[in-house]
Amino acid sequence: MRVSGVLYLWPKNMPGGNIFSGKYKLNRQVKPWDLDKAQKDMRREVKNIGLTSNASRCVTPEQEEAYFNSVKGDLRPDQVWFRARKAKLEATLMGPVPLKDHYKQLHRTDSWDSQI
């Protein structure tokens, strides 16, 4: 039995790791269900493009305003907590620093003679 025919078919260097993902991957064979899925995705995208290009036909300005007013409402508890923490940080650690504090370490009152 001769092995040389098989060796010509197989790639010389197999990629490391998962051979179906990455830069040097082996592409899977396209199956009929892959084509069906691609066609379904295309039909969905065409439908979405049609809806978004004619948005004025679907939603009136009054409906849009009513929706945004209903969404605006009260804040969720996590949003209240986040805003309180942010206000505290901005008031304390990340608060404004006056210029005199920036130059405080440069201002020296002692002279060379007093250190000897």
Coordinates of C-alpha atoms in Angstrom, one line a residue:
M1 CA 0.0 0.0 0.0
R2 CA 1.3 3.4 -1.0
V3 CA 1.0 6.3 1.4
S4 CA 2.2 9.1 -0.8
G5 CA -1.2 9.7 -2.3
V6 CA -2.7 10.4 1.1
L7 CA 0.1 12.7 2.1
Y8 CA -0.5 14.9 -0.9
L9 CA -4.1 15.3 0.1
W10 CA -3.5 16.3 3.7
P11 CA -2.0 19.7 4.5
K12 CA 1.7 19.7 5.2
N13 CA 1.4 21.7 8.4
M14 CA -1.7 21.6 10.4
P15 CA -2.6 24.8 12.3
G16 CA -2.3 24.6 16.1
G17 CA -5.3 24.6 18.3
N18 CA -8.8 24.6 16.9
I19 CA -8.5 24.0 13.1
F20 CA -11.8 25.7 12.3
S21 CA -11.1 29.1 13.8
G22 CA -8.2 31.6 13.6
K23 CA -5.9 32.9 11.0
Y24 CA -4.9 29.6 9.4
K25 CA -8.3 27.9 9.7
L26 CA -9.7 25.1 7.5
N27 CA -13.0 26.2 6.1
R28 CA -16.0 24.0 6.6
Q29 CA -17.9 22.7 3.6
V30 CA -21.1 24.7 2.8
K31 CA -24.1 22.6 3.5
P32 CA -27.7 23.1 2.3
W33 CA -28.9 24.3 5.8
D34 CA -26.1 26.9 5.7
L35 CA -27.5 28.3 2.5
D36 CA -31.0 28.3 4.0
K37 CA -29.8 30.2 7.0
A38 CA -28.1 32.8 4.8
Q39 CA -31.2 33.3 2.7
K40 CA -33.3 33.7 5.9
D41 CA -30.9 36.3 7.2
M42 CA -31.0 38.1 3.9
R43 CA -34.8 38.2 3.9
R44 CA -34.8 39.5 7.5
E45 CA -32.3 42.2 6.6
V46 CA -34.3 43.3 3.6
K47 CA -37.4 43.5 5.8
N48 CA -35.5 45.6 8.4
I49 CA -34.2 47.9 5.7
G50 CA -37.7 48.4 4.4
L51 CA -39.0 49.2 7.9
T52 CA -36.3 51.6 8.8
S53 CA -36.4 53.5 5.4
N54 CA -40.1 54.1 5.9
A55 CA -40.1 54.8 9.6
S56 CA -42.6 57.7 9.3
R57 CA -45.2 55.2 8.0
C58 CA -44.9 53.0 11.2
V59 CA -44.6 55.5 14.1
T60 CA -46.2 59.0 14.3
P61 CA -44.4 61.8 16.1
E62 CA -47.1 61.7 18.8
Q63 CA -46.4 58.0 19.4
E64 CA -42.7 58.6 19.5
E65 CA -43.1 61.5 22.0
A66 CA -45.4 59.4 24.2
Y67 CA -42.9 56.5 24.2
F68 CA -39.9 58.8 25.2
N69 CA -42.0 60.3 28.0
S70 CA -42.9 56.9 29.4
V71 CA -39.3 55.8 29.2
K72 CA -38.0 59.0 30.9
G73 CA -39.8 58.2 34.2
D74 CA -38.1 57.6 37.5
L75 CA -34.5 56.3 37.8
R76 CA -33.8 52.7 38.6
P77 CA -32.1 52.0 42.0
D78 CA -28.8 51.2 40.4
Q79 CA -28.8 54.5 38.5
V80 CA -29.6 56.4 41.7
W81 CA -26.7 54.6 43.4
F82 CA -24.3 55.3 40.5
R83 CA -25.1 59.0 40.4
A84 CA -24.7 59.3 44.2
R85 CA -21.3 57.6 44.1
K86 CA -20.2 59.8 41.1
A87 CA -21.3 63.0 42.9
K88 CA -19.3 61.9 46.0
L89 CA -16.2 61.1 44.0
E90 CA -16.3 64.4 42.1
A91 CA -16.8 66.3 45.3
T92 CA -13.9 64.6 47.3
L93 CA -11.2 62.7 45.4
M94 CA -11.7 64.1 41.9
G95 CA -12.7 67.5 43.0
P96 CA -11.1 70.7 41.7
V97 CA -7.7 71.5 43.1
P98 CA -6.6 75.2 43.4
L99 CA -3.3 76.3 41.9
K100 CA -1.8 77.1 45.3
D101 CA -2.0 73.4 46.1
H102 CA -0.2 72.5 42.9
Y103 CA 2.7 74.8 43.7
K104 CA 2.8 74.1 47.4
Q105 CA 5.7 71.7 47.2
L106 CA 7.8 74.2 45.2
H107 CA 7.4 77.0 47.8
R108 CA 10.3 76.7 50.3
T109 CA 11.0 79.2 53.1
D110 CA 14.2 77.7 54.4
S111 CA 17.6 78.6 53.1
W112 CA 20.7 76.6 52.3
D113 CA 22.4 77.9 55.4
S114 CA 19.7 76.7 57.8
Q115 CA 20.1 73.1 56.6
I116 CA 23.9 72.8 57.4

